[in-house]
Amino acid sequence: MFQTRLKETASLIEAHLQAVMAPLGDLPVVEAMRYASAGGKRLRAFLVLESARLHGVAQANAIWPAGAIEMIHAYSLVHDDLPCMDDDELRRGLPTVHVKWDETTAVLAGDALQTLGFESVSRSECHPDPLVRADLTVTLARAAGAQGMVLGQALDIAAETAPTPLTLDEITHLQAGKTGALIAWSATAGAMMARADTAPLMRYATDLGLAFQIADDILDIEGDADKVGKAVGKDVDAGKATFVSLLGLDGAKARARDLVTDACDALSPYGQDADTLREAARFVISRDS
Amino acid sequence: MFQTRLKETASLIEAHLQAVMAPLGDLPVVEAMRYASAGGKRLRAFLVLESARLHGVAQANAIWPAGAIEMIHAYSLVHDDLPCMDDDELRRGLPTVHVKWDETTAVLAGDALQTLGFESVSRSECHPDPLVRADLTVTLARAAGAQGMVLGQALDIAAETAPTPLTLDEITHLQAGKTGALIAWSATAGAMMARADTAPLMRYATDLGLAFQIADDILDIEGDADKVGKAVGKDVDAGKATFVSLLGLDGAKARARDLVTDACDALSPYGQDADTLREAARFVISRDS
């Protein structure tokens, strides 16, 4: 069920992003925006659509925040891949934006993808109630900004030159910003759109986000670069503290499994309706890319 | 009157930005956000506050879009100054962010300033009516994104490697995006907040924005680097087409004066109430920095 819905999400998002970007013309910066936001697992968009479905929110509305979160995610990857950041040449098995075009285009395409993401959640098509749109926009900004994703990125970069490796608490805090905040926003978006209690989905997403990052650290050790679509072994080579270096491979796997169990339990108010989200949590720690 | 109001705006904005960024802590990326958004003429914030005043909108509300536009403007400058963009080492007489910190910090600080700008116009403090906040957010995104400011920046960069210099029409189109769109948003923000007709202020801002860019091109020729606070003569050295290279120095000055006259005339529905905005238009072409 989850795999089917994830594939459906991917097709819906591709079509949506194409439509939203159609009026932007074909300058290199716009082509780079299309390129950077194409492909990927669409896990964040799936979380938006699935939490919306759980709350009876129309997909025609939910596709807007789903598209927005994928744009924000794509912008962060384009900037993250820059030579002055992680300096990655490969993403999803393809050349990164600054390799295919140049750094200038990568900076501007990332900038404009962020802008378009915020436009998407404030547009009237996103939700009939403007208060919901304003809430989605403010919470998305908090998840993406200097108290969320950018904070995590900044801590990650500071860690590279820190005299001692990060502790487990510090890495958990870093991750909660870097990947956790956008995942939490995605999973709670449907509840926000229905003006329902976001607490169960927030608990689910917090555990899921941490499990996701632990799985990423495991993939960096055990993953196959061809399947992962980007370089692996970078963290070990850089001597960075990761969940694996701190917990050991078996300890990290056990911790990820426990988090997935907790994430599934947090969904009990939704009963069996949330089974696809439970499958998603199990997928996150079993994926090979 | 205008000079007094501009100084008042500067103090209000400094205090507002400090308050908005206070909860963000003191990581280098946050310090860089504060540094990059400090200082400057605050012309865009002035336009927001003045158009709000003209429409009886409370300053306690209008300070939010005024702060937002200064954050968006600051983000664009930080990224514009990067080595892969204009490669500028000096801004407002001080080292640019990537010189004072590094490129990584400059990319992230710019990113987070953009995010905070969008948060600012969607926050409940900005306006009691969420529909107004959503409108401000969507129009700001259109002004800043790939059909506005980023479009202008992309065209500007494309022009550097184009086989022939741009025509007057092309430069006018480029400028309308690069600096015109944010100026237009600023001047119309007050009317949007009052749900009033934005047409007169849009006409004013369109002429003002073009006059502003022509004045910038003149400053690049006639300006004193110490007063301008950044390198001058760069456009001529780069062989770029500018309003001065296309119209001549006298022609450019005459065109700027005509635009200011038109801008002032566009404000006739407001009578004498708009005299400070008229003064602002005259200032834009007489400034030395």
XYZ file of C-alpha atoms in Angstrom:
578
model
C 0.000 0.000 0.000
C 2.743 2.436 1.013
C 4.838 1.751 -2.092
C 1.779 2.305 -4.310
C 0.924 5.589 -2.575
C 4.554 6.732 -2.745
C 4.599 6.099 -6.509
C 1.272 7.915 -6.898
C 2.707 10.822 -4.899
C 5.736 10.974 -7.170
C 3.566 11.224 -10.331
C 1.264 13.796 -8.745
C 4.193 15.933 -7.614
C 6.014 15.776 -10.954
C 2.855 16.960 -12.744
C 2.174 19.635 -10.111
C 5.698 21.071 -10.154
C 5.683 21.121 -13.954
C 2.402 23.050 -13.937
C 3.519 25.515 -11.244
C 6.793 26.246 -13.043
C 5.324 26.361 -16.561
C 4.803 30.166 -16.529
C 8.433 30.784 -15.510
C 9.893 30.395 -19.003
C 13.105 28.622 -19.882
C 16.061 30.678 -18.659
C 18.910 28.482 -17.329
C 17.969 29.376 -13.742
C 14.412 28.130 -14.321
C 15.612 24.972 -16.092
C 17.875 24.402 -13.077
C 14.864 24.827 -10.753
C 13.007 22.118 -12.730
C 16.039 19.825 -12.768
C 16.717 20.232 -9.043
C 13.127 19.584 -8.031
C 12.631 16.523 -10.281
C 12.947 12.991 -8.942
C 13.651 11.918 -5.397
C 11.592 9.642 -3.180
C 8.980 12.347 -2.440
C 8.732 11.106 1.140
C 7.949 14.598 2.445
C 5.193 15.134 -0.118
C 3.809 11.680 0.714
C 3.631 12.648 4.402
C 1.712 15.814 3.524
C -0.753 13.991 1.256
C -1.210 11.094 3.662
C -1.781 13.280 6.733
C -4.232 15.323 4.636
C -6.069 12.135 3.559
C -6.276 11.017 7.216
C -8.078 14.277 8.011
C -10.365 14.349 4.980
C -8.539 17.280 3.354
C -8.992 17.426 -0.447
C -5.963 16.330 -2.441
C -6.450 19.308 -4.789
C -5.559 21.506 -1.801
C -2.954 19.257 -0.187
C -0.898 19.039 -3.375
C 0.142 22.669 -2.771
C 1.887 22.176 0.596
C 3.164 18.828 -0.748
C 4.746 20.650 -3.696
C 5.993 23.425 -1.405
C 7.879 21.077 0.909
C 9.531 19.374 -2.058
C 10.645 22.790 -3.371
C 12.071 23.761 0.022
C 13.792 20.369 0.269
C 15.167 20.748 -3.278
C 16.449 24.271 -2.556
C 18.291 22.997 0.515
C 19.928 20.192 -1.487
C 21.071 22.541 -4.279
C 22.726 24.883 -1.778
C 24.017 21.981 0.355
C 25.785 20.503 -2.680
C 27.675 23.750 -3.455
C 31.492 23.646 -3.325
C 31.489 25.930 -0.257
C 29.078 23.556 1.527
C 29.283 19.746 1.098
C 30.886 20.001 -2.354
C 28.936 17.104 -3.884
C 29.034 16.388 -7.614
C 26.347 13.716 -7.667
C 22.757 13.757 -6.427
C 20.188 11.040 -7.200
C 22.776 9.622 -9.606
C 22.930 12.827 -11.674
C 25.334 15.788 -11.750
C 24.471 18.410 -9.118
C 23.207 21.802 -10.320
C 26.510 23.662 -9.951
C 28.231 20.890 -11.952
C 25.611 20.775 -14.729
C 25.314 24.585 -14.885
C 27.516 26.671 -12.569
C 27.598 27.987 -9.002
C 25.797 31.205 -9.901
C 22.874 29.283 -11.365
C 22.841 26.946 -8.364
C 22.663 29.826 -5.860
C 19.870 31.569 -7.788
C 17.886 28.399 -8.570
C 17.962 27.445 -4.879
C 16.907 30.952 -3.891
C 13.979 30.963 -6.306
C 12.868 27.456 -5.289
C 12.664 28.635 -1.690
C 10.607 31.654 -2.794
C 8.249 29.497 -4.858
C 7.789 27.140 -1.914
C 6.537 29.962 0.280
C 4.344 31.312 -2.504
C 2.795 27.833 -2.852
C 1.539 27.625 0.744
C 0.148 31.172 0.715
C -1.700 30.901 -2.616
C -5.481 30.684 -2.455
C -5.418 27.289 -4.247
C -3.662 25.811 -1.207
C -6.599 26.209 1.167
C -9.884 28.163 1.171
C -9.172 29.557 4.665
C -6.424 32.219 4.559
C -5.724 31.662 8.266
C -4.699 28.078 7.467
C -2.456 29.361 4.664
C -0.828 31.855 7.033
C -0.311 29.085 9.630
C 1.218 26.763 7.027
C 3.532 29.560 5.885
C 4.700 30.587 9.351
C 5.277 27.002 10.507
C 7.093 26.155 7.258
C 9.328 29.200 7.712
C 10.132 28.177 11.280
C 10.937 24.636 10.129
C 13.181 25.876 7.300
C 14.885 28.857 8.923
C 17.551 29.655 11.486
C 15.697 27.753 14.218
C 15.099 24.703 12.008
C 16.841 23.440 8.891
C 19.408 26.234 8.528
C 20.259 25.888 12.220
C 20.938 22.178 11.645
C 23.095 22.938 8.609
C 25.041 25.568 10.527
C 25.627 23.163 13.437
C 26.693 20.476 10.955
C 29.270 22.780 9.415
C 30.497 23.995 12.813
C 30.952 20.328 13.809
C 33.425 19.799 10.963
C 35.955 22.113 12.556
C 35.063 21.458 16.219
C 37.976 20.221 18.387
C 35.972 17.220 19.670
C 33.330 15.063 17.946
C 29.701 15.806 18.769
C 27.924 13.933 21.547
C 24.738 11.916 20.994
C 22.629 14.782 22.385
C 24.334 17.286 20.099
C 23.874 15.107 17.008
C 20.231 14.543 17.915
C 19.711 18.320 18.232
C 21.537 18.934 14.937
C 19.427 16.316 13.157
C 16.166 17.616 14.618
C 16.911 20.856 12.753
C 18.614 19.614 9.628
C 16.133 16.932 8.536
C 13.645 16.595 11.401
C 11.941 19.983 11.140
C 10.810 19.621 7.512
C 9.675 16.022 8.123
C 7.662 17.160 11.148
C 6.060 19.979 9.152
C 5.165 17.522 6.361
C 3.522 15.011 8.682
C 1.535 17.650 10.578
C 0.473 19.676 7.497
C -2.716 17.639 6.998
C -3.780 18.171 10.608
C -3.063 21.910 10.281
C -5.197 22.028 7.127
C -8.085 20.380 8.981
C -7.509 22.530 12.091
C -7.131 19.262 14.037
C -4.763 18.327 16.878
C -1.235 18.013 15.487
C 0.207 16.276 18.590
C -0.018 12.587 17.494
C 1.506 13.298 14.070
C 4.185 15.493 15.667
C 5.206 12.611 17.947
C 5.178 10.237 14.958
C 7.277 12.635 12.865
C 9.818 13.352 15.590
C 10.607 9.644 15.954
C 10.435 9.127 12.192
C 12.820 12.008 11.492
C 15.420 10.692 13.898
C 15.066 7.139 12.525
C 15.462 8.594 9.017
C 18.777 10.244 9.924
C 20.091 7.120 11.675
C 19.180 5.128 8.534
C 21.082 7.724 6.463
C 24.160 7.277 8.641
C 23.867 3.488 8.235
C 23.534 3.893 4.437
C 26.719 5.974 4.457
C 28.483 2.861 5.841
C 26.618 -0.043 4.249
C 25.062 1.594 1.191
C 25.923 1.013 -2.444
C 26.870 4.343 -4.082
C 25.053 3.304 -7.291
C 21.793 2.726 -5.439
C 22.129 5.640 -3.011
C 22.820 7.918 -5.989
C 25.490 9.927 -4.201
C 28.917 9.373 -2.677
C 28.977 7.106 0.400
C 31.568 6.766 3.158
C 32.002 10.541 3.289
C 31.221 10.827 7.015
C 33.724 8.137 8.006
C 36.381 9.646 5.739
C 35.770 13.054 7.339
C 35.995 11.550 10.832
C 32.554 12.995 11.632
C 30.589 11.750 14.611
C 27.436 9.979 13.412
C 24.794 7.823 15.074
C 26.812 4.820 13.865
C 30.138 6.069 15.265
C 28.441 6.794 18.604
C 26.132 3.778 18.920
C 27.927 1.210 16.754
C 26.284 -0.336 13.689
C 24.132 -2.790 15.676
C 23.267 -0.183 18.306
C 22.213 2.301 15.614
C 20.035 -0.310 13.910
C 18.369 -1.226 17.228
C 17.758 2.451 18.043
C 16.197 3.037 14.610
C 13.908 0.008 15.101
C 12.802 1.275 18.536
C 12.073 4.719 17.102
C 9.936 3.194 14.346
C 7.967 1.217 16.957
C 7.395 4.417 18.937
C 6.444 6.297 15.773
C 3.832 3.654 14.917
C 2.453 3.675 18.488
C 2.041 7.464 18.367
C -0.522 6.971 15.585
C -2.919 4.943 17.765
C -5.599 7.708 17.802
C -5.997 7.084 14.056
C -6.352 3.287 14.325
C -5.912 1.283 11.126
C -6.420 4.401 8.979
C -2.787 5.241 9.712
C -1.377 1.897 8.552
C 0.163 3.443 5.438
C 2.050 5.933 7.613
C 3.212 2.988 9.779
C 4.458 1.238 6.634
C 6.255 4.450 5.693
C 8.081 4.423 9.032
C 9.205 0.826 8.511
C 10.297 1.682 4.956
C 12.470 4.550 6.168
C 14.823 2.200 8.029
C 14.793 -0.586 5.422
C 15.449 1.508 2.284
C 18.627 1.075 0.273
C 18.686 4.599 -1.164
C 10.320 65.940 5.973
C 11.489 63.003 3.877
C 14.959 62.976 5.451
C 13.404 63.005 8.947
C 11.046 60.163 8.096
C 13.862 58.177 6.488
C 15.946 58.522 9.679
C 12.944 57.532 11.804
C 12.424 54.507 9.555
C 16.049 53.479 9.993
C 15.780 53.549 13.821
C 12.455 51.719 13.800
C 13.792 49.022 11.480
C 17.030 48.512 13.431
C 15.033 48.002 16.641
C 12.496 45.757 14.909
C 15.102 43.512 13.260
C 16.985 43.224 16.540
C 13.785 42.148 18.311
C 12.770 39.667 15.601
C 16.210 38.061 15.552
C 16.747 38.074 19.326
C 15.374 34.513 19.818
C 17.728 33.098 17.159
C 20.795 32.896 19.387
C 24.345 33.786 18.408
C 25.678 31.152 16.011
C 27.891 32.687 13.288
C 25.099 32.287 10.721
C 22.737 34.303 12.940
C 25.379 36.965 13.625
C 25.876 37.169 9.862
C 22.109 37.638 9.408
C 22.217 40.563 11.868
C 25.315 42.064 10.214
C 23.899 41.749 6.696
C 20.557 43.301 7.590
C 22.008 46.242 9.570
C 22.448 49.662 8.018
C 21.513 50.782 4.556
C 19.239 53.621 3.509
C 16.039 51.682 4.366
C 14.322 53.195 1.330
C 12.170 50.072 0.833
C 11.051 50.056 4.484
C 10.314 53.790 4.219
C 8.078 53.141 1.192
C 6.159 50.473 3.137
C 5.694 52.683 6.211
C 4.797 55.749 4.174
C 2.255 53.966 1.971
C 0.791 52.447 5.151
C 0.576 55.900 6.773
C -1.180 57.281 3.659
C -3.861 54.607 4.102
C -4.240 54.904 7.876
C -2.600 51.514 8.559
C -1.096 51.219 12.059
C 2.690 51.420 12.167
C 2.756 48.486 14.637
C 1.456 46.353 11.763
C 3.331 48.011 8.908
C 6.698 47.525 10.606
C 6.388 43.789 9.800
C 6.260 44.072 6.000
C 8.806 46.914 6.287
C 11.159 44.575 8.144
C 10.365 41.744 5.739
C 11.332 43.711 2.625
C 14.615 44.772 4.241
C 15.378 41.107 5.046
C 14.614 40.045 1.465
C 16.731 42.933 0.161
C 19.570 42.002 2.534
C 19.421 38.331 1.517
C 19.701 39.328 -2.147
C 22.741 41.509 -1.428
C 24.530 38.777 0.552
C 24.086 36.274 -2.280
C 24.776 38.918 -4.963
C 28.131 39.723 -3.343
C 29.314 36.068 -3.409
C 32.438 35.255 -5.461
C 30.330 33.240 -7.937
C 28.010 36.237 -8.419
C 29.314 39.851 -8.420
C 32.319 38.996 -6.230
C 32.168 42.160 -4.125
C 34.295 42.589 -1.015
C 32.747 45.809 0.223
C 29.125 46.733 0.962
C 28.037 49.921 2.731
C 31.739 50.530 3.426
C 32.136 47.236 5.340
C 33.456 43.798 4.384
C 30.793 41.646 2.726
C 29.531 38.573 4.628
C 31.647 36.005 2.776
C 34.737 38.145 3.435
C 33.996 38.702 7.136
C 32.905 35.071 7.671
C 33.077 32.679 4.722
C 31.031 31.631 1.692
C 29.215 28.881 3.586
C 27.988 31.335 6.197
C 27.005 33.817 3.465
C 24.906 31.231 1.597
C 23.142 30.087 4.789
C 22.652 33.579 6.254
C 21.096 34.738 2.964
C 18.870 31.666 2.877
C 17.650 32.198 6.439
C 17.062 35.925 5.890
C 14.798 35.080 2.970
C 12.924 32.574 5.157
C 12.528 35.098 7.978
C 11.232 37.679 5.506
C 8.397 35.391 4.453
C 7.664 34.439 8.040
C 7.394 38.154 8.886
C 4.589 38.892 6.408
C 2.589 35.788 7.371
C 2.798 36.278 11.147
C -0.360 37.408 12.911
C 1.419 40.550 14.186
C 1.689 41.760 10.579
C -2.041 42.237 10.048
C -5.231 41.136 11.830
C -6.739 39.848 8.559
C -5.045 36.596 7.435
C -6.212 37.224 3.855
C -4.099 40.389 3.802
C -1.122 38.424 5.152
C -1.567 35.769 2.467
C -1.789 38.504 -0.216
C 1.348 40.211 1.101
C 3.178 36.875 1.112
C 2.154 35.832 -2.406
C 2.909 39.240 -3.925
C 6.257 39.417 -2.105
C 7.151 35.951 -3.414
C 6.274 36.990 -6.964
C 8.366 40.146 -6.614
C 11.357 38.217 -5.221
C 11.232 35.018 -7.274
C 11.953 33.776 -10.762
C 9.511 36.246 -12.313
C 10.854 39.182 -10.298
C 14.177 39.814 -8.588
C 15.814 36.452 -9.383
C 14.731 36.823 -13.022
C 16.480 40.194 -13.110
C 19.620 38.759 -11.532
C 19.632 35.853 -13.993
C 19.223 38.234 -16.950
C 22.013 40.411 -15.546
C 24.375 37.457 -15.366
C 23.365 36.208 -18.826
C 24.139 39.700 -20.173
C 27.752 39.427 -19.008
C 28.484 36.649 -21.501
C 26.048 37.743 -24.218
C 27.675 38.375 -27.634
C 26.082 41.847 -27.937
C 25.290 44.477 -25.275
C 21.674 44.692 -24.113
C 19.249 47.119 -25.726
C 17.386 49.808 -23.773
C 14.237 47.631 -23.721
C 16.193 44.653 -22.437
C 17.902 46.670 -19.700
C 14.563 48.171 -18.680
C 13.068 44.649 -18.435
C 16.091 43.406 -16.464
C 15.869 46.341 -14.048
C 12.110 45.956 -13.580
C 12.892 42.539 -12.115
C 16.186 43.119 -10.379
C 15.339 46.232 -8.371
C 11.907 47.349 -9.612
C 9.804 44.464 -8.295
C 10.779 44.859 -4.618
C 10.403 48.652 -4.826
C 6.933 48.226 -6.345
C 5.940 45.760 -3.621
C 7.184 48.169 -0.930
C 5.264 51.141 -2.270
C 2.027 49.191 -2.716
C 2.206 47.284 0.599
C 0.298 49.992 2.505
C -2.540 49.972 -0.037
C -2.669 46.155 0.134
C -2.878 46.337 3.933
C -5.821 48.765 3.681
C -7.421 46.726 0.849
C -7.304 49.946 -1.206
C -6.549 50.459 -4.909
C -2.849 49.823 -5.531
C -2.802 51.364 -9.027
C -1.542 54.905 -8.240
C 1.275 53.621 -6.009
C 2.153 50.965 -8.590
C 2.543 53.670 -11.257
C 4.621 55.767 -8.833
C 6.831 52.803 -7.931
C 7.389 51.666 -11.511
C 8.747 55.098 -12.472
C 10.636 55.401 -9.185
C 12.272 51.988 -9.586
C 13.529 52.789 -13.064
C 14.778 56.218 -11.938
C 16.538 54.493 -9.033
C 18.421 52.152 -11.371
C 19.380 54.964 -13.748
C 20.707 56.901 -10.743
C 22.688 53.789 -9.730
C 24.253 53.625 -13.184
C 25.132 57.334 -12.941
C 26.684 56.779 -9.485
C 28.793 53.987 -10.951
C 30.312 56.660 -13.250
C 30.272 59.817 -11.136
C 30.132 58.398 -7.606
C 32.825 58.514 -4.949
C 33.609 54.950 -3.769
C 33.982 56.176 -0.170
C 30.490 57.670 -0.159
C 28.828 54.920 -2.218
C 30.356 52.352 0.145
C 31.183 49.878 -2.610
C 33.374 49.665 -5.677
C 32.431 52.050 -8.519
C 33.265 51.940 -12.220
C 32.661 48.187 -12.311
C 30.064 48.335 -15.082
C 32.271 50.397 -17.382
C 35.260 48.146 -16.677
C 33.121 45.111 -17.489
C 31.907 46.717 -20.719
C 28.314 46.242 -19.593
C 25.485 48.121 -21.244
C 23.908 50.534 -18.746
C 21.411 53.356 -19.000
C 24.413 55.701 -19.186
C 26.154 53.775 -21.957
C 22.896 53.696 -23.951
C 21.547 57.208 -23.264
C 24.733 59.121 -22.474
C 25.289 60.817 -19.115
C 23.095 63.846 -19.906
C 20.425 61.693 -21.545
C 20.321 59.376 -18.537
C 19.993 62.317 -16.146
C 17.172 63.816 -18.217
C 15.356 60.464 -18.362
C 15.670 60.054 -14.589
C 14.251 63.574 -14.048
C 11.293 62.831 -16.362
C 10.577 59.602 -14.527
C 10.562 61.413 -11.184
C 8.086 63.974 -12.563
C 5.831 61.135 -13.774
C 6.198 59.334 -10.430
C 5.097 62.475 -8.557
C 2.154 63.013 -10.927
C 0.954 59.439 -10.351
C 0.354 60.352 -6.698
C -2.249 63.044 -7.529
C -5.157 61.000 -6.010
C -3.442 61.472 -2.625
C -2.962 65.251 -2.942
C -0.495 66.867 -0.526
C -0.589 63.820 1.769
C 1.859 62.192 -0.629
C 4.420 65.007 -0.573
C 6.901 62.927 1.434
C 6.760 60.209 -1.227
C 7.339 62.924 -3.870
C 10.383 64.110 -1.909
C 11.571 60.499 -1.790
C 11.411 60.305 -5.580
C 13.460 63.481 -5.947
C 15.975 62.170 -3.391
C 16.471 58.939 -5.327
C 18.045 60.761 -8.282
C 20.014 63.294 -6.219
C 21.632 60.901 -3.703
C 25.399 60.407 -3.621
C 25.329 56.877 -2.153
